[in-house]
Coordinates of C-alpha atoms in Angstrom, one line a residue:
M26 CA -43.0 4.4 -97.0
E27 CA -44.8 3.4 -100.9
H28 CA -42.7 1.6 -103.3
N29 CA -42.0 3.0 -106.6
P30 CA -40.8 0.0 -109.1
K31 CA -39.5 1.9 -111.5
R32 CA -37.0 2.9 -109.0
V33 CA -36.7 -0.8 -107.2
E34 CA -35.5 -1.7 -110.6
E35 CA -32.7 0.7 -111.4
R36 CA -31.9 0.3 -107.7
V37 CA -31.4 -3.6 -108.7
E38 CA -29.9 -3.0 -111.3
H39 CA -26.7 -1.1 -109.5
F40 CA -26.7 -3.6 -107.1
R41 CA -26.1 -6.0 -109.6
W42 CA -23.0 -5.4 -110.8
P43 CA -21.3 -4.8 -107.4
V44 CA -22.5 -8.6 -106.7
V45 CA -20.6 -10.2 -110.0
G46 CA -17.4 -8.5 -108.8
H47 CA -16.8 -6.3 -112.1
T48 CA -18.0 -2.7 -110.7
M49 CA -18.0 -0.8 -114.4
A50 CA -21.0 -0.6 -116.7
P51 CA -20.4 -2.9 -119.8
Q52 CA -20.7 0.4 -121.8
D53 CA -17.7 2.4 -120.1
P54 CA -15.4 2.9 -122.4
A55 CA -12.3 3.1 -119.6
N56 CA -13.9 -0.7 -119.4
P57 CA -10.8 -3.3 -119.2
M58 CA -13.4 -5.4 -121.6
N59 CA -13.8 -2.2 -124.1
W60 CA -10.2 -1.9 -124.7
P61 CA -8.5 -2.7 -128.0
L62 CA -7.5 -5.9 -129.1
L63 CA -3.5 -4.8 -129.1
R64 CA -4.0 -3.4 -125.6
K65 CA -5.8 -6.2 -123.8
T66 CA -3.0 -9.1 -125.2
Y67 CA -0.1 -6.6 -124.0
V68 CA -1.4 -6.1 -120.9
C69 CA -1.5 -10.1 -120.9
A70 CA 1.6 -10.9 -121.9
V71 CA 2.7 -8.8 -119.3
A72 CA 1.5 -11.2 -117.1
W73 CA 1.8 -14.4 -118.9
A74 CA 5.5 -13.3 -118.8
F75 CA 5.6 -12.3 -115.1
S76 CA 4.1 -15.4 -114.4
F77 CA 6.5 -17.6 -116.6
V78 CA 9.2 -16.0 -115.3
V79 CA 8.1 -17.2 -111.4
A80 CA 7.4 -20.9 -112.2
F81 CA 10.6 -20.8 -114.3
G82 CA 12.6 -19.8 -111.1
A83 CA 11.0 -22.3 -108.8
T84 CA 12.9 -25.7 -111.1
A85 CA 15.9 -24.4 -113.3
Y86 CA 17.4 -24.9 -109.3
T87 CA 15.9 -28.2 -110.0
A88 CA 18.5 -28.6 -112.7
G89 CA 21.5 -28.4 -110.5
I90 CA 20.6 -30.1 -107.1
S91 CA 24.0 -32.3 -107.4
E92 CA 26.2 -29.5 -107.6
V93 CA 24.2 -27.7 -104.2
M94 CA 24.6 -31.4 -102.1
M95 CA 28.6 -31.1 -103.1
K96 CA 28.7 -27.4 -102.6
F97 CA 27.1 -27.5 -98.7
D98 CA 27.8 -31.0 -97.7
V99 CA 23.5 -31.3 -97.4
S100 CA 21.8 -34.4 -98.2
M101 CA 19.6 -34.4 -101.7
T102 CA 16.1 -34.4 -99.2
V103 CA 17.9 -30.7 -97.6
A104 CA 18.9 -30.2 -101.2
I105 CA 15.5 -30.4 -102.4
L106 CA 14.5 -28.0 -99.9
G107 CA 15.0 -24.9 -102.6
L108 CA 13.0 -25.6 -103.9
S109 CA 10.1 -26.9 -101.4
L110 CA 10.8 -23.6 -99.6
Y111 CA 10.2 -21.7 -103.0
L112 CA 6.9 -23.4 -103.8
L113 CA 5.8 -23.1 -99.8
G114 CA 6.8 -19.2 -100.1
I115 CA 3.8 -18.8 -103.6
A116 CA 1.6 -20.9 -101.4
F117 CA 1.0 -16.9 -99.1
A118 CA 0.2 -15.7 -102.7
P119 CA -3.8 -16.2 -102.5
I120 CA -4.1 -15.2 -99.0
T121 CA -2.3 -12.2 -99.4
T122 CA -2.5 -11.1 -102.6
P123 CA -5.8 -10.6 -103.3
H124 CA -5.3 -7.5 -100.6
L125 CA -2.9 -5.6 -101.6
S126 CA -4.4 -5.3 -105.0
E127 CA -7.8 -4.2 -103.6
A128 CA -5.2 -1.9 -101.7
F129 CA -2.8 -1.0 -104.6
G130 CA -4.7 -1.9 -107.7
R131 CA -2.9 -4.8 -110.0
S132 CA 0.0 -3.1 -112.2
T133 CA 2.1 -1.8 -109.0
V134 CA 1.2 -5.1 -107.4
Y135 CA 3.0 -6.5 -110.4
M136 CA 5.9 -3.9 -111.1
I137 CA 7.1 -4.6 -107.3
S138 CA 6.6 -7.9 -106.9
I139 CA 9.0 -8.6 -109.8
P140 CA 12.0 -6.4 -108.9
V141 CA 11.6 -7.8 -104.8
F142 CA 11.6 -11.1 -106.1
S143 CA 14.7 -10.6 -108.1
L144 CA 16.7 -9.4 -105.2
F145 CA 16.2 -12.8 -103.6
I146 CA 16.8 -14.7 -106.6
L147 CA 20.1 -12.4 -106.7
G148 CA 20.4 -13.2 -102.8
A149 CA 19.8 -17.4 -104.0
G150 CA 23.0 -17.4 -106.1
L151 CA 25.3 -15.5 -104.1
S152 CA 24.7 -17.1 -100.1
Q153 CA 27.8 -19.0 -99.1
N154 CA 25.8 -21.6 -96.9
F155 CA 22.9 -23.8 -97.5
A156 CA 20.6 -21.7 -95.2
G157 CA 21.0 -18.6 -97.0
V158 CA 19.6 -20.3 -100.4
A159 CA 16.8 -21.7 -98.3
A160 CA 16.4 -18.7 -96.8
C161 CA 16.2 -16.4 -100.3
R162 CA 14.4 -19.0 -102.0
F163 CA 11.5 -18.8 -99.4
F164 CA 11.0 -15.8 -99.4
A165 CA 11.6 -15.3 -103.7
G166 CA 8.6 -17.3 -103.5
F167 CA 6.7 -15.3 -101.1
F168 CA 7.9 -12.0 -103.1
G169 CA 7.1 -13.9 -106.9
G170 CA 3.9 -15.2 -105.8
P171 CA 1.9 -12.5 -106.3
C172 CA 2.5 -12.6 -110.2
L173 CA 1.0 -17.0 -110.6
V174 CA -2.1 -15.0 -108.7
L175 CA -2.5 -11.4 -110.5
I176 CA -3.4 -13.1 -113.7
E177 CA -6.0 -15.0 -113.5
G178 CA -7.4 -11.0 -111.9
T179 CA -6.2 -9.6 -114.9
F180 CA -7.4 -12.5 -117.7
A181 CA -10.5 -11.5 -116.6
D182 CA -10.2 -7.9 -115.8
V183 CA -10.0 -8.0 -120.1
W184 CA -11.8 -10.8 -121.6
H185 CA -15.8 -10.9 -120.8
A186 CA -16.7 -14.5 -118.7
N187 CA -18.2 -16.9 -122.6
V188 CA -14.6 -17.2 -122.6
T189 CA -13.1 -18.1 -119.5
G190 CA -12.6 -21.7 -120.2
T191 CA -10.5 -20.5 -123.3
F192 CA -8.1 -17.6 -121.4
Y193 CA -7.6 -19.3 -118.2
S194 CA -6.2 -22.9 -120.8
V195 CA -3.8 -20.0 -122.1
L196 CA -3.0 -18.2 -118.8
A197 CA -2.7 -21.9 -117.2
I198 CA 0.7 -22.7 -119.4
S199 CA 2.6 -20.1 -117.9
S200 CA 3.6 -21.5 -115.4
Y201 CA 3.2 -24.8 -116.8
I202 CA 5.3 -24.0 -119.8
G203 CA 7.7 -21.9 -117.0
A204 CA 8.0 -24.9 -115.0
A205 CA 9.1 -27.4 -118.3
T206 CA 11.6 -24.9 -119.3
G207 CA 13.4 -24.6 -115.9
P208 CA 14.8 -27.8 -115.9
L209 CA 15.0 -27.5 -119.8
V210 CA 17.6 -24.1 -119.8
G211 CA 18.9 -25.4 -117.0
G212 CA 20.6 -28.1 -117.7
F213 CA 22.6 -26.5 -120.4
V214 CA 23.0 -22.9 -118.0
F215 CA 24.3 -26.3 -115.6
A216 CA 26.4 -28.0 -117.1
A217 CA 28.2 -24.7 -118.3
K218 CA 28.7 -22.3 -115.4
G219 CA 27.7 -24.1 -112.7
W220 CA 24.6 -24.3 -110.4
R221 CA 24.3 -20.4 -109.3
W222 CA 23.5 -20.3 -112.7
T223 CA 20.3 -21.3 -112.5
Q224 CA 19.7 -18.8 -110.5
W225 CA 21.7 -16.0 -112.6
I226 CA 19.2 -16.4 -115.5
T227 CA 16.2 -16.5 -113.8
L228 CA 17.2 -13.0 -112.9
M229 CA 17.7 -11.6 -116.2
L230 CA 14.2 -13.5 -117.4
A231 CA 12.8 -11.6 -114.2
L232 CA 14.3 -8.1 -115.5
A233 CA 13.2 -8.9 -118.9
A234 CA 10.0 -9.5 -117.5
F235 CA 10.0 -6.3 -116.0
L236 CA 10.9 -4.1 -118.3
L237 CA 8.3 -6.1 -121.0
G238 CA 5.9 -4.5 -117.6
I239 CA 7.5 -0.9 -117.8
G240 CA 4.2 0.2 -119.7
M241 CA 1.5 -1.8 -118.1
P242 CA -1.9 -0.6 -117.4
E243 CA -4.4 -0.8 -114.1
T244 CA -7.0 -3.7 -115.5
Y245 CA -8.9 -3.5 -111.7
P246 CA -12.1 -2.2 -111.7
R247 CA -12.2 -0.7 -108.8
Q248 CA -8.5 0.6 -108.5
I249 CA -9.3 2.6 -112.1
M250 CA -12.7 4.1 -110.0
R251 CA -10.9 5.4 -107.8
Q252 CA -8.3 6.8 -110.5
R253 CA -11.3 8.3 -111.9
T254 CA -12.3 9.8 -108.6
K255 CA -9.0 11.5 -107.7
A256 CA -9.0 13.0 -111.4
T257 CA -12.1 14.0 -111.5
G258 CA -13.2 15.0 -107.7
I259 CA -16.3 13.0 -108.5
P260 CA -17.1 10.2 -106.5
Q261 CA -17.8 6.9 -107.5
N262 CA -20.5 4.9 -105.9
M263 CA -18.7 1.4 -105.5
P264 CA -19.8 -1.2 -102.8
S265 CA -17.0 -2.3 -100.4
A266 CA -14.2 -4.6 -101.7
P267 CA -15.1 -8.2 -102.4
S268 CA -11.5 -9.9 -100.4
G269 CA -13.5 -7.5 -97.1
V270 CA -12.6 -4.0 -95.8
S271 CA -11.8 -4.7 -92.2
L272 CA -8.7 -6.8 -91.1
R273 CA -11.6 -8.9 -90.0
E274 CA -12.8 -9.8 -93.2
Q275 CA -10.0 -10.0 -94.6
L276 CA -8.7 -12.3 -92.2
Q277 CA -12.5 -14.1 -93.1
I278 CA -12.8 -14.2 -97.1
T279 CA -9.2 -15.2 -97.5
L280 CA -8.1 -17.3 -94.3
F281 CA -10.6 -18.9 -92.0
A282 CA -13.2 -18.4 -95.2
P283 CA -11.2 -21.1 -96.6
V284 CA -10.1 -23.3 -93.9
G285 CA -13.9 -23.5 -93.1
M286 CA -15.2 -25.3 -96.9
L287 CA -12.1 -27.6 -96.3
F288 CA -14.5 -29.1 -93.8
A289 CA -17.7 -27.9 -94.5
E290 CA -17.8 -27.6 -98.7
P291 CA -18.3 -30.9 -100.8
I292 CA -16.9 -29.3 -104.0
V293 CA -13.9 -27.5 -103.2
I294 CA -12.9 -30.5 -100.8
G295 CA -13.0 -32.6 -103.4
A296 CA -11.6 -30.3 -105.7
T297 CA -8.8 -29.1 -103.9
L298 CA -7.2 -32.8 -102.9
Y299 CA -7.9 -34.0 -106.5
L300 CA -5.5 -30.5 -107.5
G301 CA -3.1 -31.4 -104.3
F302 CA -2.3 -34.3 -105.7
N303 CA -2.1 -33.8 -108.7
F304 CA 0.3 -30.9 -108.3
A305 CA 2.0 -32.5 -105.6
V306 CA 3.3 -35.6 -108.5
I307 CA 3.8 -33.3 -111.2
F308 CA 6.6 -31.2 -108.5
S309 CA 7.6 -34.9 -107.9
L310 CA 8.4 -35.3 -111.3
F311 CA 11.2 -33.0 -111.7
I312 CA 13.1 -34.5 -109.1
V313 CA 12.4 -38.1 -110.0
V314 CA 12.4 -38.0 -114.3
P315 CA 16.6 -36.3 -113.5
A316 CA 16.9 -39.4 -111.2
V317 CA 15.2 -42.0 -113.5
L318 CA 17.3 -41.5 -116.6
T319 CA 20.5 -40.3 -115.5
T320 CA 20.8 -43.7 -113.2
T321 CA 18.4 -46.2 -116.1
Y322 CA 19.2 -44.7 -118.9
N323 CA 22.7 -42.8 -118.5
F324 CA 21.0 -39.3 -119.5
S325 CA 23.4 -36.3 -119.6
I326 CA 22.2 -32.9 -117.7
Q327 CA 22.0 -31.2 -120.5
Q328 CA 19.4 -34.9 -122.5
V329 CA 17.1 -34.4 -118.9
G330 CA 16.1 -31.1 -119.3
L331 CA 16.0 -31.5 -123.0
A332 CA 13.2 -34.0 -122.3
F333 CA 11.7 -32.2 -121.1
I334 CA 10.0 -31.2 -124.1
A335 CA 7.6 -33.7 -123.5
A336 CA 5.9 -31.8 -120.8
I337 CA 5.8 -28.4 -122.3
V338 CA 3.8 -30.6 -125.9
G339 CA 1.9 -31.7 -123.0
S340 CA 0.5 -29.0 -122.0
I341 CA 0.2 -26.7 -125.0
L342 CA -1.8 -29.8 -126.3
S343 CA -3.9 -30.0 -122.8
A344 CA -5.0 -25.7 -123.9
L345 CA -6.2 -26.6 -127.4
T346 CA -7.8 -30.0 -126.2
S347 CA -9.7 -27.5 -123.1
I348 CA -9.8 -24.4 -125.6
I349 CA -12.1 -26.5 -128.3
I350 CA -14.2 -28.0 -125.8
D351 CA -14.6 -24.6 -124.8
R352 CA -16.2 -23.0 -128.0
L353 CA -18.1 -26.1 -129.3
T354 CA -19.7 -26.2 -125.4
Y355 CA -20.1 -23.0 -124.2
P356 CA -22.8 -21.4 -126.9
K357 CA -24.8 -24.9 -127.3
Q358 CA -25.0 -24.0 -123.6
L359 CA -25.8 -20.4 -124.4
A360 CA -28.4 -21.0 -127.0
K361 CA -30.3 -23.4 -124.3
S362 CA -30.8 -21.2 -122.1
K363 CA -33.2 -19.2 -121.4
D364 CA -32.5 -16.1 -119.3
G365 CA -29.1 -15.8 -121.3
T366 CA -26.4 -18.4 -118.6
A367 CA -24.4 -21.0 -119.0
D368 CA -24.9 -23.8 -116.6
V369 CA -21.0 -23.8 -114.5
E370 CA -21.0 -27.9 -114.8
Y371 CA -19.9 -28.6 -118.7
R372 CA -16.8 -26.0 -117.3
L373 CA -16.2 -29.5 -115.8
Y374 CA -15.4 -31.5 -119.4
P375 CA -11.8 -31.2 -119.7
A376 CA -11.1 -32.8 -116.4
M377 CA -13.8 -35.5 -116.6
I378 CA -11.4 -36.5 -119.7
G379 CA -7.8 -35.9 -117.6
G380 CA -8.5 -37.6 -115.1
F381 CA -8.1 -40.5 -117.6
G382 CA -4.9 -39.3 -119.3
I383 CA -3.2 -39.0 -115.5
T384 CA -3.5 -42.3 -114.5
I385 CA -3.3 -44.2 -117.2
S386 CA 0.2 -41.9 -117.8
L387 CA 1.5 -42.7 -113.8
F388 CA 0.9 -47.1 -114.6
W389 CA 3.4 -46.5 -118.0
I390 CA 5.7 -44.4 -116.5
G391 CA 6.6 -46.4 -113.4
W392 CA 6.7 -49.1 -115.3
T393 CA 8.4 -48.8 -118.9
A394 CA 10.7 -46.8 -117.2
S395 CA 13.4 -49.7 -117.8
P396 CA 16.9 -50.5 -119.5
T397 CA 14.6 -52.8 -121.0
I398 CA 12.6 -50.5 -122.6
N399 CA 13.2 -47.2 -124.7
F400 CA 13.7 -44.4 -123.0
A401 CA 11.4 -42.8 -124.7
S402 CA 8.4 -44.8 -123.2
P403 CA 8.8 -43.3 -119.9
I404 CA 8.9 -40.0 -121.9
L405 CA 6.3 -40.0 -123.1
G406 CA 4.1 -40.8 -120.5
T407 CA 5.5 -38.0 -119.1
L408 CA 3.5 -35.5 -121.9
L409 CA 0.8 -37.4 -121.1
Y410 CA 0.8 -36.9 -117.8
V411 CA 1.3 -33.5 -117.7
W412 CA -1.6 -32.8 -120.9
G413 CA -4.2 -34.6 -118.0
N414 CA -2.5 -32.9 -114.8
Q415 CA -3.6 -29.3 -117.1
S416 CA -6.7 -30.7 -117.9
V417 CA -7.8 -31.1 -114.5
L418 CA -6.9 -28.2 -113.1
I419 CA -8.3 -26.5 -116.1
G420 CA -11.8 -27.7 -115.7
L421 CA -12.0 -27.5 -111.4
I422 CA -10.4 -23.4 -111.4
T423 CA -12.8 -22.4 -114.5
Y424 CA -15.6 -24.2 -112.0
L425 CA -15.0 -23.0 -109.3
F426 CA -14.3 -19.3 -110.6
E427 CA -18.5 -19.9 -111.4
A428 CA -19.4 -21.9 -108.9
Y429 CA -20.3 -19.0 -106.1
P430 CA -20.2 -15.0 -105.5
P431 CA -17.2 -13.2 -105.4
R432 CA -16.4 -13.8 -101.5
G433 CA -16.9 -18.0 -101.5
T434 CA -15.3 -17.9 -105.0
L435 CA -12.4 -16.0 -103.2
S436 CA -12.5 -18.2 -100.6
A437 CA -12.4 -21.6 -102.6
L438 CA -9.8 -20.4 -105.0
T439 CA -7.4 -19.5 -101.8
A440 CA -8.0 -22.9 -100.5
A441 CA -7.4 -24.6 -103.3
A442 CA -4.7 -23.1 -104.1
S443 CA -2.9 -22.8 -100.8
L444 CA -3.4 -26.1 -99.9
R445 CA -2.5 -27.4 -103.6
L446 CA 1.5 -25.9 -103.1
S447 CA 1.9 -26.7 -99.6
L448 CA 1.3 -30.7 -101.3
A449 CA 3.6 -29.7 -103.7
A450 CA 6.0 -28.9 -101.5
I451 CA 6.4 -31.8 -99.8
L452 CA 6.2 -35.0 -101.9
P453 CA 9.2 -34.0 -103.2
L454 CA 11.2 -34.3 -100.1
V455 CA 9.9 -38.0 -99.9
I456 CA 9.4 -38.6 -103.4
I457 CA 13.1 -40.7 -103.4
Q458 CA 12.9 -42.5 -100.7
M459 CA 9.4 -43.8 -102.0
I460 CA 10.7 -44.7 -104.8
T461 CA 13.8 -46.4 -103.0
G462 CA 11.3 -48.4 -100.6
L463 CA 9.0 -49.6 -103.6
T464 CA 10.2 -49.2 -106.7
G465 CA 9.6 -47.2 -109.2
A466 CA 7.1 -49.0 -110.4
W467 CA 5.0 -49.3 -107.2
A468 CA 5.4 -45.7 -106.4
F469 CA 3.7 -45.1 -109.1
S470 CA 1.1 -47.5 -109.4
L471 CA 0.5 -46.0 -105.7
F472 CA 0.0 -42.9 -107.0
G473 CA -1.8 -44.2 -110.2
F474 CA -4.1 -46.0 -107.9
L475 CA -4.8 -43.3 -105.8
S476 CA -5.8 -41.1 -108.9
A477 CA -7.6 -43.7 -110.0
A478 CA -10.1 -43.4 -107.5
M479 CA -10.6 -39.9 -108.0
I480 CA -12.0 -40.3 -111.3
P481 CA -15.5 -39.7 -110.7
F482 CA -15.1 -36.8 -108.9
P483 CA -15.7 -34.4 -111.4
F484 CA -18.3 -37.0 -113.2
L485 CA -20.1 -36.5 -110.5
L486 CA -19.5 -32.7 -109.5
F487 CA -21.4 -32.3 -113.0
K488 CA -24.2 -34.1 -111.7
Y489 CA -24.8 -33.6 -108.6
G490 CA -22.6 -29.7 -108.3
P491 CA -26.2 -27.8 -108.8
R492 CA -27.2 -29.8 -105.9
L493 CA -24.5 -28.6 -103.8
R494 CA -23.7 -25.2 -105.0
A495 CA -27.5 -25.2 -103.5
R496 CA -26.9 -26.1 -100.5
S497 CA -23.7 -24.3 -99.4
K498 CA -23.8 -21.2 -97.4
H499 CA -21.9 -19.0 -99.4
S500 CA -24.5 -19.7 -102.7
Q501 CA -25.6 -17.2 -104.4
Q502 CA -28.4 -16.6 -103.3
K503 CA -28.0 -16.9 -99.6
M504 CA -24.9 -14.4 -100.3
M505 CA -27.3 -12.0 -102.5
G506 CA -30.3 -12.4 -99.5
K507 CA -27.0 -11.7 -96.3
Q508 CA -26.5 -8.5 -98.8
V509 CA -29.9 -7.5 -99.0
A510 CA -30.4 -8.0 -94.8
E511 CA -27.4 -6.2 -94.4
S512 CA -28.7 -2.9 -97.2
A513 CA -31.9 -3.3 -95.2
N514 CA -30.1 -3.0 -91.6
A515 CA -27.7 0.3 -93.0
D516 CA -31.4 1.5 -94.4
L517 CA -33.4 1.3 -91.2
E518 CA -30.3 2.9 -89.2
K519 CA -30.3 5.6 -91.5
Q520 CA -34.0 6.3 -91.5
S521 CA -34.2 6.4 -87.6
S522 CA -32.1 9.4 -87.7
G523 CA -33.8 10.9 -90.7
E524 CA -32.5 10.5 -93.7
E525 CA -33.8 8.6 -97.2
T526 CA -32.1 6.0 -98.6
E527 CA -33.3 4.5 -102.3
V528 CA -31.1 1.1 -101.1
G529 CA -34.4 0.9 -98.0
M530 CA -36.5 -0.1 -101.1
M531 CA -34.8 -2.7 -102.4
S532 CA -35.0 -4.6 -99.6
A533 CA -39.0 -5.3 -100.4
E534 CA -37.2 -7.2 -103.1
G535 CA -34.9 -9.2 -101.3
S536 CA -36.8 -12.2 -101.8
R537 CA -37.1 -12.3 -105.1
L538 CA -33.9 -11.6 -106.3
G539 CA -32.1 -13.7 -103.4
S540 CA -34.5 -16.8 -105.7
T541 CA -34.2 -16.3 -109.1
T542 CA -31.5 -13.7 -110.4
K543 CA -28.4 -15.3 -111.9
Y544 CA -24.9 -13.7 -112.4
P545 CA -22.5 -14.3 -115.3
A546 CA -18.7 -14.7 -113.4
V547 CA -17.6 -11.3 -114.9
G548 CA -14.7 -10.1 -112.6
R549 CA -12.6 -11.4 -109.6
N550 CA -10.7 -10.1 -107.3
E551 CA -7.3 -11.9 -107.2

């Protein structure tokens, strides 16, 4: 078959959008990136509120752990299961949510997730035995978890990739501030009404978020195009879903591939271990801080809650730091580029500086939480820790966003999210025993030494990241080549049955595209 260069180029341009995961043309007025600013802001505010509520629900419970122990006659370790099982439930969300949003769209998943989440929060508050509390808390996390995953996709639907660092900084504080506000509000509620009210206040916030989201429009481009097809009867030429079509593909992308990456991809291994360690420590603070402040400084539960204002401030400062870095570096990187794209390694800057804050703060907290030193010192150390923790998260996750093509990105983010949440569920169960056995100073020093060993990771990634990505079987070139080969095979099958196809023309250009084309990350399929 003779190749027509013009038709080949048209086919290439059509193919590029599906590769990057955003199936709507840039000039399409229905494209969420073209929506008015007010509509974009409303959608993001709803997603932010949903994420905040689920994070709030995780930690508000911790304010009432002492009463849970007495009410149900359980040990502290058992009572902490109310937090750990909640986090473990959320850990399933990165595996299941992409397929739910692909099947039903993002807005539908949001508006089902929050009500079902609320029912289990209600169940936890009404439970008359701890087994009921534990089961309901797990399923509350399981059904609320999609809100923490979908927010990334929602923000990516409406904002362009050139502000990825900025929008991720804004969405990250929803979960950090939500988690920090939990014991702050929960402490006052618990002191006035008892532990069950830590669940009732979560329920009230969930209802408020649900009412706010009633008018939420769909943002997922593929769902918008399906709705358009249904309304007009005109079929849309969409590629297969990035999250997979068959059950086998879906399991491969969000289960088997993430597990494989944890053993074969140095980038994912390092990022997941670093983030997993950080999440394990930060959720342990929700157990340690109340214990330390009440025993060392005789704080009331309300005063303990107020101490978490430092964590809120640390989160906000981290977001501001990351936004400033993003706005100062991205335009410069883009100006240097000859092809209109920026190297993804620049996303690592927040992680590169945040790691130092983590290490310094862990030693600071461990060695200054003493009756002879003012209580403000360990509290300020917590502020610095949250600043560093969130900065590392922003740097590494925005890097993973763009380090791989859509399917590889989805697998990498699933691995990083599920494992870090699993580790966050485990460490709080043993943190009190660690402090009792090692003393607080040496337990935090151990964490400090471990964090110090991880500081070089983003620097190494900055230097060797391009080489590691090029060698990965999930690299853009290899994935592009694989998709071109699949298209070519499909063409051969059609040609053998006498059908004419344009896609076959593209296969002849496969080697050129696979080696030279760069794709910006303009959409995700969370």
